[in-house]
Amino acid sequence: MRRYEIISSTLWDQHLSQSLMQELRLKKHLLDDNALRHEQVLRFLRTPRLLAYGAKLTPAQKTVADEAKTDVYNDFEYLLRRCREYSEHHQTAINVLVNATALEESSKQIRLATQVTKLTVLATIFLPLSFCTSIFGMNFVELNGLSVWVWAVVTVCIGLVTLVVYMWDELRRMWERSREKRRAEDGMMA
């Protein structure tokens, strides 16, 4: 019960999640096994074979035996109910642990995707610049008469083309949204 409270109150450590999960599954399995055994005992207590035990008893002894049987039956019903309750608590704790682990993993994936996005943006900026620098840094006779302004104009043009290609999907979506908005406005005016 203590583990369930720790997990449900989110005071647990993520690094312990694997061992907690194994422990919870084991305890749930044991509780389910105990519940099955209690059900078997209750079925046995309900069988007609037990009615034959009172044939050789005196009425007073039969009354005491019936009361004892009823008490034992009630005790096993109580134990069965408690086993099922604890089993449900353990299943809830397992679900909470699985969900928390899945959330932690998805947040890791989001952080990783953000880092990859940053790396992609950096590569998008620096690869075209590196390309221009490497071409204009070559020692060819044909490139000797060029000034820095030619390099700057070519670099800016390549940078703009790269930016348009990089933002193409977003630009297209913005254009489609504005077109739909104009259609909706034209439809409302008509």
PDB file of C-alpha atoms in Angstrom:
ATOM      1  CA  MET A   1       0.000   0.000   0.000  1.00  0.00           C
ATOM      2  CA  ARG A   2       2.892   2.350   0.758  1.00  0.00           C
ATOM      3  CA  ARG A   3       4.304   1.998  -2.787  1.00  0.00           C
ATOM      4  CA  TYR A   4       0.915   2.852  -4.236  1.00  0.00           C
ATOM      5  CA  GLU A   5       0.761   6.013  -2.129  1.00  0.00           C
ATOM      6  CA  ILE A   6       4.273   7.013  -3.191  1.00  0.00           C
ATOM      7  CA  ILE A   7       3.481   6.469  -6.862  1.00  0.00           C
ATOM      8  CA  SER A   8       0.070   8.111  -6.792  1.00  0.00           C
ATOM      9  CA  SER A   9       1.419  11.146  -4.935  1.00  0.00           C
ATOM     10  CA  THR A  10       4.189  11.508  -7.587  1.00  0.00           C
ATOM     11  CA  LEU A  11       6.923  11.522  -4.929  1.00  0.00           C
ATOM     12  CA  TRP A  12       8.656   8.576  -6.549  1.00  0.00           C
ATOM     13  CA  ASP A  13      11.914   8.707  -8.431  1.00  0.00           C
ATOM     14  CA  GLN A  14      11.876   7.980 -12.155  1.00  0.00           C
ATOM     15  CA  HIS A  15      14.986   5.814 -11.840  1.00  0.00           C
ATOM     16  CA  LEU A  16      13.139   3.434  -9.533  1.00  0.00           C
ATOM     17  CA  SER A  17      10.242   2.969 -11.940  1.00  0.00           C
ATOM     18  CA  GLN A  18      11.461  -0.349 -13.367  1.00  0.00           C
ATOM     19  CA  SER A  19      11.942  -2.006  -9.977  1.00  0.00           C
ATOM     20  CA  LEU A  20       8.646  -0.550  -8.731  1.00  0.00           C
ATOM     21  CA  MET A  21       6.864  -1.902 -11.787  1.00  0.00           C
ATOM     22  CA  GLN A  22       8.254  -5.397 -11.246  1.00  0.00           C
ATOM     23  CA  GLU A  23       7.374  -5.311  -7.563  1.00  0.00           C
ATOM     24  CA  LEU A  24       3.836  -4.079  -8.250  1.00  0.00           C
ATOM     25  CA  ARG A  25       3.249  -6.754 -10.878  1.00  0.00           C
ATOM     26  CA  LEU A  26       4.533  -9.468  -8.552  1.00  0.00           C
ATOM     27  CA  LYS A  27       2.335  -8.296  -5.673  1.00  0.00           C
ATOM     28  CA  LYS A  28      -0.694  -7.998  -7.953  1.00  0.00           C
ATOM     29  CA  HIS A  29      -0.087 -11.518  -9.203  1.00  0.00           C
ATOM     30  CA  LEU A  30       0.136 -12.777  -5.607  1.00  0.00           C
ATOM     31  CA  LEU A  31      -3.062 -10.941  -4.666  1.00  0.00           C
ATOM     32  CA  ASP A  32      -4.892 -12.373  -7.674  1.00  0.00           C
ATOM     33  CA  ASP A  33      -3.620 -15.845  -6.779  1.00  0.00           C
ATOM     34  CA  ASN A  34      -4.847 -15.421  -3.186  1.00  0.00           C
ATOM     35  CA  ALA A  35      -8.222 -14.193  -4.430  1.00  0.00           C
ATOM     36  CA  LEU A  36      -8.529 -17.307  -6.600  1.00  0.00           C
ATOM     37  CA  ARG A  37      -7.771 -19.537  -3.603  1.00  0.00           C
ATOM     38  CA  HIS A  38     -10.320 -17.693  -1.452  1.00  0.00           C
ATOM     39  CA  GLU A  39     -12.911 -18.225  -4.194  1.00  0.00           C
ATOM     40  CA  GLN A  40     -12.115 -21.943  -4.172  1.00  0.00           C
ATOM     41  CA  VAL A  41     -12.571 -22.113  -0.386  1.00  0.00           C
ATOM     42  CA  LEU A  42     -15.883 -20.263  -0.666  1.00  0.00           C
ATOM     43  CA  ARG A  43     -17.061 -22.682  -3.356  1.00  0.00           C
ATOM     44  CA  PHE A  44     -16.119 -25.562  -1.088  1.00  0.00           C
ATOM     45  CA  LEU A  45     -18.020 -24.012   1.826  1.00  0.00           C
ATOM     46  CA  ARG A  46     -21.121 -23.789  -0.396  1.00  0.00           C
ATOM     47  CA  THR A  47     -21.020 -27.456  -1.503  1.00  0.00           C
ATOM     48  CA  PRO A  48     -23.736 -29.862  -0.340  1.00  0.00           C
ATOM     49  CA  ARG A  49     -21.107 -32.305   0.968  1.00  0.00           C
ATOM     50  CA  LEU A  50     -20.664 -30.086   3.991  1.00  0.00           C
ATOM     51  CA  LEU A  51     -24.335 -30.566   4.911  1.00  0.00           C
ATOM     52  CA  ALA A  52     -23.624 -34.207   5.721  1.00  0.00           C
ATOM     53  CA  TYR A  53     -21.280 -33.272   8.577  1.00  0.00           C
ATOM     54  CA  GLY A  54     -24.222 -32.380  10.812  1.00  0.00           C
ATOM     55  CA  ALA A  55     -25.954 -35.759  10.623  1.00  0.00           C
ATOM     56  CA  LYS A  56     -24.229 -37.162  13.715  1.00  0.00           C
ATOM     57  CA  LEU A  57     -24.174 -33.916  15.720  1.00  0.00           C
ATOM     58  CA  THR A  58     -26.528 -32.924  18.453  1.00  0.00           C
ATOM     59  CA  PRO A  59     -28.735 -29.885  17.772  1.00  0.00           C
ATOM     60  CA  ALA A  60     -26.569 -27.703  20.017  1.00  0.00           C
ATOM     61  CA  GLN A  61     -23.388 -28.887  18.296  1.00  0.00           C
ATOM     62  CA  LYS A  62     -25.009 -28.379  14.871  1.00  0.00           C
ATOM     63  CA  THR A  63     -25.918 -24.789  15.796  1.00  0.00           C
ATOM     64  CA  VAL A  64     -22.344 -24.067  16.918  1.00  0.00           C
ATOM     65  CA  ALA A  65     -20.941 -25.734  13.766  1.00  0.00           C
ATOM     66  CA  ASP A  66     -23.298 -23.734  11.505  1.00  0.00           C
ATOM     67  CA  GLU A  67     -22.308 -20.480  13.237  1.00  0.00           C
ATOM     68  CA  ALA A  68     -18.620 -21.375  12.841  1.00  0.00           C
ATOM     69  CA  LYS A  69     -19.197 -22.219   9.161  1.00  0.00           C
ATOM     70  CA  THR A  70     -20.995 -18.884   8.643  1.00  0.00           C
ATOM     71  CA  ASP A  71     -18.188 -17.013  10.404  1.00  0.00           C
ATOM     72  CA  VAL A  72     -15.527 -18.768   8.308  1.00  0.00           C
ATOM     73  CA  TYR A  73     -17.552 -18.085   5.156  1.00  0.00           C
ATOM     74  CA  ASN A  74     -17.890 -14.387   6.071  1.00  0.00           C
ATOM     75  CA  ASP A  75     -14.160 -14.178   6.853  1.00  0.00           C
ATOM     76  CA  PHE A  76     -13.219 -15.646   3.477  1.00  0.00           C
ATOM     77  CA  GLU A  77     -15.647 -13.310   1.695  1.00  0.00           C
ATOM     78  CA  TYR A  78     -14.017 -10.381   3.487  1.00  0.00           C
ATOM     79  CA  LEU A  79     -10.531 -11.619   2.564  1.00  0.00           C
ATOM     80  CA  LEU A  80     -11.603 -12.096  -1.053  1.00  0.00           C
ATOM     81  CA  ARG A  81     -12.997  -8.570  -1.170  1.00  0.00           C
ATOM     82  CA  ARG A  82      -9.797  -7.129   0.334  1.00  0.00           C
ATOM     83  CA  CYS A  83      -7.591  -9.082  -2.094  1.00  0.00           C
ATOM     84  CA  ARG A  84      -9.579  -7.722  -5.017  1.00  0.00           C
ATOM     85  CA  GLU A  85      -9.417  -4.164  -3.648  1.00  0.00           C
ATOM     86  CA  TYR A  86      -5.650  -4.344  -3.206  1.00  0.00           C
ATOM     87  CA  SER A  87      -5.299  -5.910  -6.623  1.00  0.00           C
ATOM     88  CA  GLU A  88      -7.233  -2.989  -8.125  1.00  0.00           C
ATOM     89  CA  HIS A  89      -5.038  -0.538  -6.194  1.00  0.00           C
ATOM     90  CA  HIS A  90      -1.939  -2.246  -7.563  1.00  0.00           C
ATOM     91  CA  GLN A  91      -3.361  -2.158 -11.094  1.00  0.00           C
ATOM     92  CA  THR A  92      -4.068   1.552 -10.693  1.00  0.00           C
ATOM     93  CA  ALA A  93      -0.518   2.108  -9.446  1.00  0.00           C
ATOM     94  CA  ILE A  94       0.837   0.145 -12.409  1.00  0.00           C
ATOM     95  CA  ASN A  95      -1.223   2.295 -14.779  1.00  0.00           C
ATOM     96  CA  VAL A  96      -0.025   5.492 -13.081  1.00  0.00           C
ATOM     97  CA  LEU A  97       3.571   4.302 -13.335  1.00  0.00           C
ATOM     98  CA  VAL A  98       3.205   3.330 -16.998  1.00  0.00           C
ATOM     99  CA  ASN A  99       1.595   6.675 -17.832  1.00  0.00           C
ATOM    100  CA  ALA A 100       4.250   8.645 -15.945  1.00  0.00           C
ATOM    101  CA  THR A 101       6.997   6.702 -17.680  1.00  0.00           C
ATOM    102  CA  ALA A 102       5.364   7.304 -21.064  1.00  0.00           C
ATOM    103  CA  LEU A 103       5.094  11.032 -20.305  1.00  0.00           C
ATOM    104  CA  GLU A 104       8.738  11.157 -19.282  1.00  0.00           C
ATOM    105  CA  GLU A 105       9.769   9.362 -22.474  1.00  0.00           C
ATOM    106  CA  SER A 106       7.653  11.655 -24.631  1.00  0.00           C
ATOM    107  CA  SER A 107       9.164  14.732 -22.968  1.00  0.00           C
ATOM    108  CA  LYS A 108      12.626  13.311 -23.692  1.00  0.00           C
ATOM    109  CA  GLN A 109      11.608  12.818 -27.321  1.00  0.00           C
ATOM    110  CA  ILE A 110      10.322  16.396 -27.495  1.00  0.00           C
ATOM    111  CA  ARG A 111      13.606  17.714 -26.080  1.00  0.00           C
ATOM    112  CA  LEU A 112      15.536  15.599 -28.573  1.00  0.00           C
ATOM    113  CA  ALA A 113      13.368  16.818 -31.459  1.00  0.00           C
ATOM    114  CA  THR A 114      13.941  20.416 -30.357  1.00  0.00           C
ATOM    115  CA  GLN A 115      17.690  19.874 -30.327  1.00  0.00           C
ATOM    116  CA  VAL A 116      17.586  18.271 -33.777  1.00  0.00           C
ATOM    117  CA  THR A 117      15.499  21.185 -35.046  1.00  0.00           C
ATOM    118  CA  LYS A 118      18.093  23.650 -33.743  1.00  0.00           C
ATOM    119  CA  LEU A 119      20.847  21.660 -35.404  1.00  0.00           C
ATOM    120  CA  THR A 120      18.883  21.636 -38.670  1.00  0.00           C
ATOM    121  CA  VAL A 121      18.420  25.410 -38.566  1.00  0.00           C
ATOM    122  CA  LEU A 122      22.129  25.895 -37.935  1.00  0.00           C
ATOM    123  CA  ALA A 123      23.005  23.575 -40.817  1.00  0.00           C
ATOM    124  CA  THR A 124      20.509  25.393 -43.051  1.00  0.00           C
ATOM    125  CA  ILE A 125      22.235  28.689 -42.297  1.00  0.00           C
ATOM    126  CA  PHE A 126      25.871  27.619 -42.379  1.00  0.00           C
ATOM    127  CA  LEU A 127      25.982  25.104 -45.234  1.00  0.00           C
ATOM    128  CA  PRO A 128      25.109  27.631 -47.978  1.00  0.00           C
ATOM    129  CA  LEU A 129      27.492  30.170 -46.425  1.00  0.00           C
ATOM    130  CA  SER A 130      30.208  27.549 -46.271  1.00  0.00           C
ATOM    131  CA  PHE A 131      29.516  26.663 -49.909  1.00  0.00           C
ATOM    132  CA  CYS A 132      29.885  30.291 -51.029  1.00  0.00           C
ATOM    133  CA  THR A 133      33.026  30.759 -48.969  1.00  0.00           C
ATOM    134  CA  SER A 134      34.614  27.619 -50.353  1.00  0.00           C
ATOM    135  CA  ILE A 135      33.847  28.605 -53.976  1.00  0.00           C
ATOM    136  CA  PHE A 136      35.119  32.172 -53.589  1.00  0.00           C
ATOM    137  CA  GLY A 137      38.129  30.987 -51.589  1.00  0.00           C
ATOM    138  CA  MET A 138      39.475  28.907 -54.490  1.00  0.00           C
ATOM    139  CA  ASN A 139      42.638  30.148 -56.148  1.00  0.00           C
ATOM    140  CA  PHE A 140      41.517  30.186 -59.768  1.00  0.00           C
ATOM    141  CA  VAL A 141      42.544  32.784 -62.269  1.00  0.00           C
ATOM    142  CA  GLU A 142      38.896  33.338 -63.202  1.00  0.00           C
ATOM    143  CA  LEU A 143      38.029  34.338 -59.633  1.00  0.00           C
ATOM    144  CA  ASN A 144      40.938  36.745 -59.035  1.00  0.00           C
ATOM    145  CA  GLY A 145      39.193  39.833 -60.431  1.00  0.00           C
ATOM    146  CA  LEU A 146      36.070  39.498 -58.255  1.00  0.00           C
ATOM    147  CA  SER A 147      35.467  41.888 -55.399  1.00  0.00           C
ATOM    148  CA  VAL A 148      34.004  41.221 -51.971  1.00  0.00           C
ATOM    149  CA  TRP A 149      30.689  42.720 -53.130  1.00  0.00           C
ATOM    150  CA  VAL A 150      30.163  39.891 -55.623  1.00  0.00           C
ATOM    151  CA  TRP A 151      30.714  37.369 -52.831  1.00  0.00           C
ATOM    152  CA  ALA A 152      28.273  39.248 -50.572  1.00  0.00           C
ATOM    153  CA  VAL A 153      25.568  39.437 -53.280  1.00  0.00           C
ATOM    154  CA  VAL A 154      25.932  35.745 -54.171  1.00  0.00           C
ATOM    155  CA  THR A 155      25.904  34.754 -50.499  1.00  0.00           C
ATOM    156  CA  VAL A 156      22.770  36.820 -49.783  1.00  0.00           C
ATOM    157  CA  CYS A 157      21.017  35.362 -52.861  1.00  0.00           C
ATOM    158  CA  ILE A 158      21.920  31.802 -51.895  1.00  0.00           C
ATOM    159  CA  GLY A 159      20.860  32.546 -48.301  1.00  0.00           C
ATOM    160  CA  LEU A 160      17.472  33.872 -49.478  1.00  0.00           C
ATOM    161  CA  VAL A 161      16.912  30.867 -51.763  1.00  0.00           C
ATOM    162  CA  THR A 162      17.834  28.563 -48.869  1.00  0.00           C
ATOM    163  CA  LEU A 163      15.446  30.409 -46.549  1.00  0.00           C
ATOM    164  CA  VAL A 164      12.597  30.168 -49.078  1.00  0.00           C
ATOM    165  CA  VAL A 165      13.221  26.444 -49.586  1.00  0.00           C
ATOM    166  CA  TYR A 166      13.461  25.922 -45.821  1.00  0.00           C
ATOM    167  CA  MET A 167      10.252  27.846 -45.139  1.00  0.00           C
ATOM    168  CA  TRP A 168       8.399  26.605 -48.253  1.00  0.00           C
ATOM    169  CA  ASP A 169       5.833  24.454 -46.424  1.00  0.00           C
ATOM    170  CA  GLU A 170       5.071  27.193 -43.899  1.00  0.00           C
ATOM    171  CA  LEU A 171       4.795  29.837 -46.619  1.00  0.00           C
ATOM    172  CA  ARG A 172       2.466  27.595 -48.634  1.00  0.00           C
ATOM    173  CA  ARG A 173       0.258  26.969 -45.568  1.00  0.00           C
ATOM    174  CA  MET A 174       0.103  30.708 -44.837  1.00  0.00           C
ATOM    175  CA  TRP A 175      -0.817  31.420 -48.467  1.00  0.00           C
ATOM    176  CA  GLU A 176      -3.570  28.729 -48.414  1.00  0.00           C
ATOM    177  CA  ARG A 177      -4.958  30.094 -45.128  1.00  0.00           C
ATOM    178  CA  SER A 178      -5.095  33.623 -46.475  1.00  0.00           C
ATOM    179  CA  ARG A 179      -6.761  32.347 -49.661  1.00  0.00           C
ATOM    180  CA  GLU A 180      -9.378  30.442 -47.634  1.00  0.00           C
ATOM    181  CA  LYS A 181      -9.925  33.482 -45.448  1.00  0.00           C
ATOM    182  CA  ARG A 182     -10.515  35.652 -48.531  1.00  0.00           C
ATOM    183  CA  ARG A 183     -12.946  33.053 -49.919  1.00  0.00           C
ATOM    184  CA  ALA A 184     -14.817  33.003 -46.617  1.00  0.00           C
ATOM    185  CA  GLU A 185     -14.986  36.786 -46.547  1.00  0.00           C
ATOM    186  CA  ASP A 186     -16.162  36.840 -50.164  1.00  0.00           C
ATOM    187  CA  GLY A 187     -18.783  34.185 -49.323  1.00  0.00           C
ATOM    188  CA  MET A 188     -20.055  36.255 -46.379  1.00  0.00           C
ATOM    189  CA  MET A 189     -20.360  39.377 -48.530  1.00  0.00           C
ATOM    190  CA  ALA A 190     -22.285  37.570 -51.250  1.00  0.00           C
TER     191      ALA A 190
END
